[in-house]
XYZ file of N, CA, C and O in Angstrom:
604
model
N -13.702 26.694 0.804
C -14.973 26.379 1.420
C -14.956 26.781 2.888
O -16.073 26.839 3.403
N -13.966 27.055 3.628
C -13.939 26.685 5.134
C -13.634 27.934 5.116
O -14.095 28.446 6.136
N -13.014 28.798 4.388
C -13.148 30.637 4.676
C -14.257 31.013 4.453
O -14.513 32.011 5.127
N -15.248 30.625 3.678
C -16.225 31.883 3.081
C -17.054 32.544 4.657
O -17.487 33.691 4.773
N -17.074 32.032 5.165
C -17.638 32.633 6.458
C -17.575 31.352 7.760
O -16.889 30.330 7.778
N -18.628 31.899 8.852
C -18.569 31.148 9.296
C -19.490 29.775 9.526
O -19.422 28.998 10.478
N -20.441 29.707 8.274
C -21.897 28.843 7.915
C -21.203 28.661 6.426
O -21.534 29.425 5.520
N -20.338 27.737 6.235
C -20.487 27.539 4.647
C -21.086 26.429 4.054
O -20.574 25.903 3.067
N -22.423 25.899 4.704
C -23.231 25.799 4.209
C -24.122 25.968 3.621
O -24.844 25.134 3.073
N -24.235 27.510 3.658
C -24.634 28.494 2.682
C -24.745 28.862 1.835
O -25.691 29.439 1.299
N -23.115 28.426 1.302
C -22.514 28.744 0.468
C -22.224 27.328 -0.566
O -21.657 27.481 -1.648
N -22.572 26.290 -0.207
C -22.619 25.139 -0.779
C -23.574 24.982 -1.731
O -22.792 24.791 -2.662
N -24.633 24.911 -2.228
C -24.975 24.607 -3.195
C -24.422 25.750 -4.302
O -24.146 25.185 -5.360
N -24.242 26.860 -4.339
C -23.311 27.899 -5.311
C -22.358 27.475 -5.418
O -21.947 27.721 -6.553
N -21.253 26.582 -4.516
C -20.043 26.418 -4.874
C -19.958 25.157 -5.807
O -19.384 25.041 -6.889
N -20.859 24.033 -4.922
C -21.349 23.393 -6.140
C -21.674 23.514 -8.000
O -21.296 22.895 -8.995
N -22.218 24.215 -7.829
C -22.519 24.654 -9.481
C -21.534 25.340 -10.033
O -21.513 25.299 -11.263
N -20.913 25.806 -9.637
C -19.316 26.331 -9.480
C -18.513 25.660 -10.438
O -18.114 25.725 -11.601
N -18.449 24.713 -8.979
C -16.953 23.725 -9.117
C -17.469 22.558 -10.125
O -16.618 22.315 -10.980
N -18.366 21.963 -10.211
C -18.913 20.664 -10.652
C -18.465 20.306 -12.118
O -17.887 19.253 -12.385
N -18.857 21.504 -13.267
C -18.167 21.124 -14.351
C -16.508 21.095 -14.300
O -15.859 20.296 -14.976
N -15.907 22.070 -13.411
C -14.174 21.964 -13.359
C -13.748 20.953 -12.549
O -12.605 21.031 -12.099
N -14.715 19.641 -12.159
C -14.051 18.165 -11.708
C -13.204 18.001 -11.972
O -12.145 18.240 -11.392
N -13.466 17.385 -13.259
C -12.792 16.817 -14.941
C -11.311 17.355 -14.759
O -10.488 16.442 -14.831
N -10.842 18.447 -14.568
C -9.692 19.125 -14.469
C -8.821 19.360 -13.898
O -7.797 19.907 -14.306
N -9.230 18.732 -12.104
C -8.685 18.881 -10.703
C -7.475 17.911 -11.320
O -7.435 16.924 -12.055
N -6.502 18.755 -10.602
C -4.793 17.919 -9.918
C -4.776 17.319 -9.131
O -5.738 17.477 -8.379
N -3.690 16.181 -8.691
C -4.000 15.554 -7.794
C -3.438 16.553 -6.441
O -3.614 16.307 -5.247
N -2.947 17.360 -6.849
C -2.753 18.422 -5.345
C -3.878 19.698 -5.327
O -3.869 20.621 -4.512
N -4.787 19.523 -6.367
C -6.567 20.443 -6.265
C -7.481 18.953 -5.480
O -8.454 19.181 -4.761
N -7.153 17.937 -5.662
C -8.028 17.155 -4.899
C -7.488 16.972 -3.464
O -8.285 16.987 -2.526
N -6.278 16.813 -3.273
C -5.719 16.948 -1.284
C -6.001 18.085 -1.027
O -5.857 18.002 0.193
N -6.425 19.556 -1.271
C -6.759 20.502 -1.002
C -8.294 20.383 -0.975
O -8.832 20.829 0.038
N -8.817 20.033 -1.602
C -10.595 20.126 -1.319
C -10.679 19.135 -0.423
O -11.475 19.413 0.474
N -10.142 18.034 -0.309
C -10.466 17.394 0.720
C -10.042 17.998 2.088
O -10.728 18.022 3.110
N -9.085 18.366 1.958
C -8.804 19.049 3.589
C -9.599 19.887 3.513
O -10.366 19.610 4.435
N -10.060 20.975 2.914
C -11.131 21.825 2.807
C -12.298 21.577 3.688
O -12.470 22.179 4.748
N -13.176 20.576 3.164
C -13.981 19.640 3.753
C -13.714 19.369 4.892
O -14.280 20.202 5.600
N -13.258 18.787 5.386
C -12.567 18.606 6.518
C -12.617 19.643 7.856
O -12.929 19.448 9.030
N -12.155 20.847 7.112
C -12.242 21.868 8.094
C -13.349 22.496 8.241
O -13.734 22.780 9.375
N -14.095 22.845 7.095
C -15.723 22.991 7.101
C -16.732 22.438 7.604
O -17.787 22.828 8.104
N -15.825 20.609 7.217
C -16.933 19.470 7.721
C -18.467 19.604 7.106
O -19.456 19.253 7.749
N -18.507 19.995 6.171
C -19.547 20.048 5.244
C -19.047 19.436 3.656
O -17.820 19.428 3.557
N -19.501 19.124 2.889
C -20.018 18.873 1.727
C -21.002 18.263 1.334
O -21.684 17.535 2.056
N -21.276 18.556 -0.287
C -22.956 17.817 -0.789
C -22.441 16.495 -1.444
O -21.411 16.340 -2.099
N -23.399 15.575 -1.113
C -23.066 14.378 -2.155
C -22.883 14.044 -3.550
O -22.434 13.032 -4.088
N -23.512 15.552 -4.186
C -23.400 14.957 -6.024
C -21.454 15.929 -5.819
O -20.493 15.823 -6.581
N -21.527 16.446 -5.011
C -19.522 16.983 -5.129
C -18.571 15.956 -5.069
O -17.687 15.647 -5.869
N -18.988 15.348 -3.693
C -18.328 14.361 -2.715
C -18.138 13.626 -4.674
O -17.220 13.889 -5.451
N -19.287 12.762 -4.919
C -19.401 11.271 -5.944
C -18.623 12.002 -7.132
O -17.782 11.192 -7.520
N -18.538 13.128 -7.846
C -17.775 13.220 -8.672
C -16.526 14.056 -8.428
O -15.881 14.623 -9.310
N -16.150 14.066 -6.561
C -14.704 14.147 -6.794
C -13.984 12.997 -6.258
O -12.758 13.004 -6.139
N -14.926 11.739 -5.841
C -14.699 10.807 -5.608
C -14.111 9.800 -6.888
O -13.103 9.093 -6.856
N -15.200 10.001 -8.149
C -14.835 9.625 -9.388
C -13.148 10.208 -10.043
O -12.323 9.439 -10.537
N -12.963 11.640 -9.889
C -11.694 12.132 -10.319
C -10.586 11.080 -9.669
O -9.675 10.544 -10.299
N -10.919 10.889 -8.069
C -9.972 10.842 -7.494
C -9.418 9.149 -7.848
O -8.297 8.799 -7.478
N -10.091 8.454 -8.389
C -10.169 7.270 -8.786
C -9.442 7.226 -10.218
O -8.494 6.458 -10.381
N -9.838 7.952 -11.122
C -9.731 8.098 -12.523
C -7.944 8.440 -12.479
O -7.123 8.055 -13.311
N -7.744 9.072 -11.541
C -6.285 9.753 -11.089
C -5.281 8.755 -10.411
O -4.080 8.643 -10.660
N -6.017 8.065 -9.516
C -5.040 7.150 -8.694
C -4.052 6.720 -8.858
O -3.369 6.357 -7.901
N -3.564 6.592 -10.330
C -2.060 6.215 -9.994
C -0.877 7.544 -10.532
O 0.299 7.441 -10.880
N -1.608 8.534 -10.438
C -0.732 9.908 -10.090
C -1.027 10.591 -9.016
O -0.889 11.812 -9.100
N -1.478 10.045 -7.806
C -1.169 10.467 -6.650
C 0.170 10.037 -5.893
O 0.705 8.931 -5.819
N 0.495 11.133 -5.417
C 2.044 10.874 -4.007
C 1.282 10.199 -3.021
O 0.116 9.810 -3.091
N 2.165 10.103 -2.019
C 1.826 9.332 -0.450
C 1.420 10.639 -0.059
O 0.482 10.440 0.714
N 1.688 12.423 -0.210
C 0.879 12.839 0.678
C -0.237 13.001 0.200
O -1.009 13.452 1.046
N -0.860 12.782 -1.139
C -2.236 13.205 -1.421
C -2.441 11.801 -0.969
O -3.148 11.820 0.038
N -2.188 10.888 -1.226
C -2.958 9.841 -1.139
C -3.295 9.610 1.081
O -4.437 9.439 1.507
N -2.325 9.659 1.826
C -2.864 10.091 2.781
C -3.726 11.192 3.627
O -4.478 11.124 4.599
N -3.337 12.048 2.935
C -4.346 13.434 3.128
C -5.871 12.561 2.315
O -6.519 11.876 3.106
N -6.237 12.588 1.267
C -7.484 12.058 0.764
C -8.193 10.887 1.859
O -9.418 10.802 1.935
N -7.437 10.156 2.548
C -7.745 8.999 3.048
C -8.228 9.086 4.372
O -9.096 8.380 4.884
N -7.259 10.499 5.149
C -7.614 11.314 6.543
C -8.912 11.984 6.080
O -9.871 11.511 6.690
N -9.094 12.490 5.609
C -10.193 13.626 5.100
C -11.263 12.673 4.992
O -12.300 13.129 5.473
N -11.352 11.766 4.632
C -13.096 10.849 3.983
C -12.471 10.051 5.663
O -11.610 10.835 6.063
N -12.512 9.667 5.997
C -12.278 9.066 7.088
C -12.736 10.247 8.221
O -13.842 10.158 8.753
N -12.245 10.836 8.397
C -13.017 12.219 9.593
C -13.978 12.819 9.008
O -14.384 13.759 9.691
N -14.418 12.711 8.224
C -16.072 12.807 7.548
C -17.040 11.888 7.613
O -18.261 12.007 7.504
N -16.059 10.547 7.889
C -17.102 9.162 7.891
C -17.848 9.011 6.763
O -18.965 8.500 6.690
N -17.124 9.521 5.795
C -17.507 9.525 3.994
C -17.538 8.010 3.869
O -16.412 7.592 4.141
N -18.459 6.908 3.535
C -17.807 5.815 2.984
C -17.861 5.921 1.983
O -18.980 6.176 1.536
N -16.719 5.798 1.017
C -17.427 5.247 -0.612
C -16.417 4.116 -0.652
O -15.235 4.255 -0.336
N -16.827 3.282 -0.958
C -16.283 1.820 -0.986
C -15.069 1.383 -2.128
O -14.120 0.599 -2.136
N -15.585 2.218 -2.938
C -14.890 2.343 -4.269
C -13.369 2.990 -4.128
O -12.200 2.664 -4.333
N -14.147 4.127 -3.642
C -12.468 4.735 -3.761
C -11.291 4.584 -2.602
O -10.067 4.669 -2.699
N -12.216 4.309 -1.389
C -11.618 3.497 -0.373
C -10.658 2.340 -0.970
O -9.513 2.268 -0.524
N -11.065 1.483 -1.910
C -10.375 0.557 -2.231
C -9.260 0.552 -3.097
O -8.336 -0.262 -3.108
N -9.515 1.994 -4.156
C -8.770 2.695 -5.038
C -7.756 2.968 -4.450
O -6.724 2.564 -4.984
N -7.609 3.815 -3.024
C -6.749 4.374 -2.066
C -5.920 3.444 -1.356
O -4.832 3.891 -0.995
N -6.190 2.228 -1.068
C -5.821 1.171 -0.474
C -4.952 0.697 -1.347
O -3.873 0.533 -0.778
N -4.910 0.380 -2.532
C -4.269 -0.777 -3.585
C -3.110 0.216 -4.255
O -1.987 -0.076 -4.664
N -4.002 1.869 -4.204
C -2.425 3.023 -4.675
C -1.565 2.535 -3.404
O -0.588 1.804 -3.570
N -2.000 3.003 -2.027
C -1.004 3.050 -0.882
C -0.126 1.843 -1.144
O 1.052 2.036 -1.445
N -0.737 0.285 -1.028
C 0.129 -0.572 -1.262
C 1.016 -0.773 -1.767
O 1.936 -1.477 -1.350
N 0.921 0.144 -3.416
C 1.448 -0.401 -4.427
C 2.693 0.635 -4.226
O 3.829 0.234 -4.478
N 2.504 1.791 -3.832
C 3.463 3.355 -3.301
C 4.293 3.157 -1.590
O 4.935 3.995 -0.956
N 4.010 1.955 -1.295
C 3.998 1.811 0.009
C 5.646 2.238 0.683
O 5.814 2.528 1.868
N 6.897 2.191 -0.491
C 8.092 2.352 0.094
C 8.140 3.801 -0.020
O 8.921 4.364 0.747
N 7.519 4.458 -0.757
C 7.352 5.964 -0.751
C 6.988 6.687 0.344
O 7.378 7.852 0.421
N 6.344 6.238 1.165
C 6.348 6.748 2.457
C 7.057 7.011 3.490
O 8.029 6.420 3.961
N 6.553 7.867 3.790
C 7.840 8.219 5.262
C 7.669 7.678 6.392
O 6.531 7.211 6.441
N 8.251 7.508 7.342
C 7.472 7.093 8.374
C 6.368 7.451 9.556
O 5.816 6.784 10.432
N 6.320 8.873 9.130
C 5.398 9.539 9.426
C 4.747 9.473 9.473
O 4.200 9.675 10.557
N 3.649 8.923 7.777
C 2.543 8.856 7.274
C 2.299 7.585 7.539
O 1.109 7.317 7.702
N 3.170 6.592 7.646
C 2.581 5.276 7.849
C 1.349 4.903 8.906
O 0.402 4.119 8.843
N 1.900 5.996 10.071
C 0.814 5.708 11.136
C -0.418 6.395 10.575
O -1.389 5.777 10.137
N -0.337 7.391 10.608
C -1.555 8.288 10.096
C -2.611 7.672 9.233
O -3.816 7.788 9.457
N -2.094 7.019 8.246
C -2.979 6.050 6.783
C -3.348 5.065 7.733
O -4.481 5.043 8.214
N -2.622 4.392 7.982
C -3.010 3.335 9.086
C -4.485 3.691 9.611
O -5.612 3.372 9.233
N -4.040 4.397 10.528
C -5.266 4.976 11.451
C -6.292 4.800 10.627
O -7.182 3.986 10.381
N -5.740 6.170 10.166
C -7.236 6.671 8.496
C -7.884 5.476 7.956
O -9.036 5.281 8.343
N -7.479 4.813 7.310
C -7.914 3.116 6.738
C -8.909 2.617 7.832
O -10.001 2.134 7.533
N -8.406 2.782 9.306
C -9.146 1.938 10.182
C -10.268 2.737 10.747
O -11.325 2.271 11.173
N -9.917 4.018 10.704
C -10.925 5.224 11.427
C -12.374 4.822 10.458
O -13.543 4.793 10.841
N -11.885 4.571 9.268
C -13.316 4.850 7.941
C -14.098 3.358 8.204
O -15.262 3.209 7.830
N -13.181 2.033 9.031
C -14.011 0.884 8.684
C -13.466 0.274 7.682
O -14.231 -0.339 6.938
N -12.515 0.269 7.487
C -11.486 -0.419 6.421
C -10.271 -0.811 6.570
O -9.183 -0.245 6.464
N -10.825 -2.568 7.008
C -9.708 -3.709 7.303
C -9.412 -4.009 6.481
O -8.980 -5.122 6.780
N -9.261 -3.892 5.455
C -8.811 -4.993 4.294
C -7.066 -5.052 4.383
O -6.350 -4.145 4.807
N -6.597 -6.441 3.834
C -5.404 -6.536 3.858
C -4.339 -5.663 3.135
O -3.226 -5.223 3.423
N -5.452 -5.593 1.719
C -4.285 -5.067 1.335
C -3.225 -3.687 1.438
O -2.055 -3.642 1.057
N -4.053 -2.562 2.094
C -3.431 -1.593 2.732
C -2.192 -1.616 3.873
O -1.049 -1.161 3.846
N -3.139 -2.540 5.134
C -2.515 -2.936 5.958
C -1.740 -3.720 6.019
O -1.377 -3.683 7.195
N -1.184 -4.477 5.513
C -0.232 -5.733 5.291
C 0.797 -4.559 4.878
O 1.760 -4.182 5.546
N 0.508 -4.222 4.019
C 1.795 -3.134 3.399
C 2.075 -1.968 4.446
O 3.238 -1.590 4.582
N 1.244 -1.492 5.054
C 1.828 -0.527 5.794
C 2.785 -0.997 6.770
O 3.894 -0.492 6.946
N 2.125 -2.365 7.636
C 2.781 -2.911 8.531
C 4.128 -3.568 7.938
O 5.100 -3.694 8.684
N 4.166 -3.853 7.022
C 5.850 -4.306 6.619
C 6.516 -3.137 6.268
O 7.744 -3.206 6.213
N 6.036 -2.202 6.048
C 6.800 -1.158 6.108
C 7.308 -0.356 7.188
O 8.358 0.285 7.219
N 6.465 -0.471 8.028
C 6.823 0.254 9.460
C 7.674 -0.696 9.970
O 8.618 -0.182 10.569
N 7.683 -1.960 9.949
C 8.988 -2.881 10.269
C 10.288 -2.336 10.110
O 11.100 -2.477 11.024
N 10.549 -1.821 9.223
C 11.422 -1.194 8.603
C 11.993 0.153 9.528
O 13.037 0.255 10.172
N 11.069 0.969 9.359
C 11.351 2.331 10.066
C 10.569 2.510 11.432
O 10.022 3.503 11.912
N 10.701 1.214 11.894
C 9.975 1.306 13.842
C 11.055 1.774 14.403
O 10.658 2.836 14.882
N 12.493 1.645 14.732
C 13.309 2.447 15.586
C 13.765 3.333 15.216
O 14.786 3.900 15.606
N 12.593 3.757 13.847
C 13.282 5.724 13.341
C 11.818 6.316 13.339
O 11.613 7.264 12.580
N 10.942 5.916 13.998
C 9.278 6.594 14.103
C 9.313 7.736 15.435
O 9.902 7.729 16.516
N 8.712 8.352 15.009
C 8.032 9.240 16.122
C 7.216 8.880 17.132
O 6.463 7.988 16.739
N 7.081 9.089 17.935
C 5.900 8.349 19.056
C 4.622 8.655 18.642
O 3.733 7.863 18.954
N 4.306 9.770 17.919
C 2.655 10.122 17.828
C 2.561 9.336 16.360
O 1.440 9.006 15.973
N 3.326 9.137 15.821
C 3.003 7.877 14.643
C 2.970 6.774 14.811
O 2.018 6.136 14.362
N 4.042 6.113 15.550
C 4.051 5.195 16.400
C 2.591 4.967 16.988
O 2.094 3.940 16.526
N 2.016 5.441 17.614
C 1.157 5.313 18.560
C -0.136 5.305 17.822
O -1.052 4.812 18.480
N -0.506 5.786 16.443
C -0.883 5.772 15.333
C -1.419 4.571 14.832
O -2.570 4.227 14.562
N 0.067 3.811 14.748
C 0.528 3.077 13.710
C -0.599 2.160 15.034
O -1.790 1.903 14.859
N 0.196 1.833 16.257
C -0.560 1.115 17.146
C -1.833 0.719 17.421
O -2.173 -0.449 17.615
N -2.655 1.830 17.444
C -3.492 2.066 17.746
C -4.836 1.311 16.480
O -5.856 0.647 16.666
N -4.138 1.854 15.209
C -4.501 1.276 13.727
C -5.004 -0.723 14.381
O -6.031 -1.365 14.599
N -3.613 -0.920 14.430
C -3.640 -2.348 14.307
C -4.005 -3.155 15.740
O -3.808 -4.368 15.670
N -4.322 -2.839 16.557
C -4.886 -3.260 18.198
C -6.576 -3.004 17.894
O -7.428 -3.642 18.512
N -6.910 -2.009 16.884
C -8.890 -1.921 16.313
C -9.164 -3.176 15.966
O -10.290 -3.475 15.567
């Protein structure tokens, strides 16, 4: 989406009709890729967004920590809310929460809080996890991680 030129909004409702029946089929590393997609375009249509929002739900517990943080950065710097899968994303992270590196901890963090989404159950888990790996963090995760939980 973010190559076809430099207006790919243009090009959005074609890609739409496109992609729409091959939802159903996306990987969970074809859905961290369209979302970063998005992202860099900063465009998409809403009947795309709701049924790759649906995949990404239907999928949730075969996502990694990086799709599942990449998906979570991406609708979050779009200011996408969908409530649903926000919550979908939250309860995978929790449940995947030692799978993470410490890297990503800050980043999800953020992401969770960037979109408007306090809920515990993300955050409780991230933060006991970063307990863990606070004197092996990076400063720009660190600062992340900080920044998350001082909102």
């Amino acid at each position: 989406v973010s190559r076809l030129s430099d207006s790919p909004c243009e090009y959005l409702q074609v890609l739409e009709h496109a992609i729409l029946p091959h939802v159903p089929t996306l990987t969970p590393v074809d859905l961290r890729y369209i979302s970063m997609a998005w992202t860099q375009a900063r465009v998409s249509t809403e009947k795309l967004r709701e049924a790759y929002a649906a995949r990404t739900i239907d999928m949730i517990d075969e996502l990694d920590p990086a799709t599942i943080s990449h998906i979570t950065w991406a609708h979050s710097k779009l200011q996408v809310s969908n409530v649903d899968l926000f919550k979908a994303l939250g309860v995978r992270c929790a449940a995947s929460i030692s799978s993470f590196n410490p890297s990503r901890l800050g980043c999800i963090a953020s992401a969770f809080v960037d979109a408007g989404v306090h809920d515990e159950v993300p955050l409780i888990s991230i933060a006991r996890q970063a307990l863990r790996y606070l004197g092996q963090m990076h400063p720009i995760p660190a600062s992340h991680l900080a920044r998350a939980f001082i909102q």
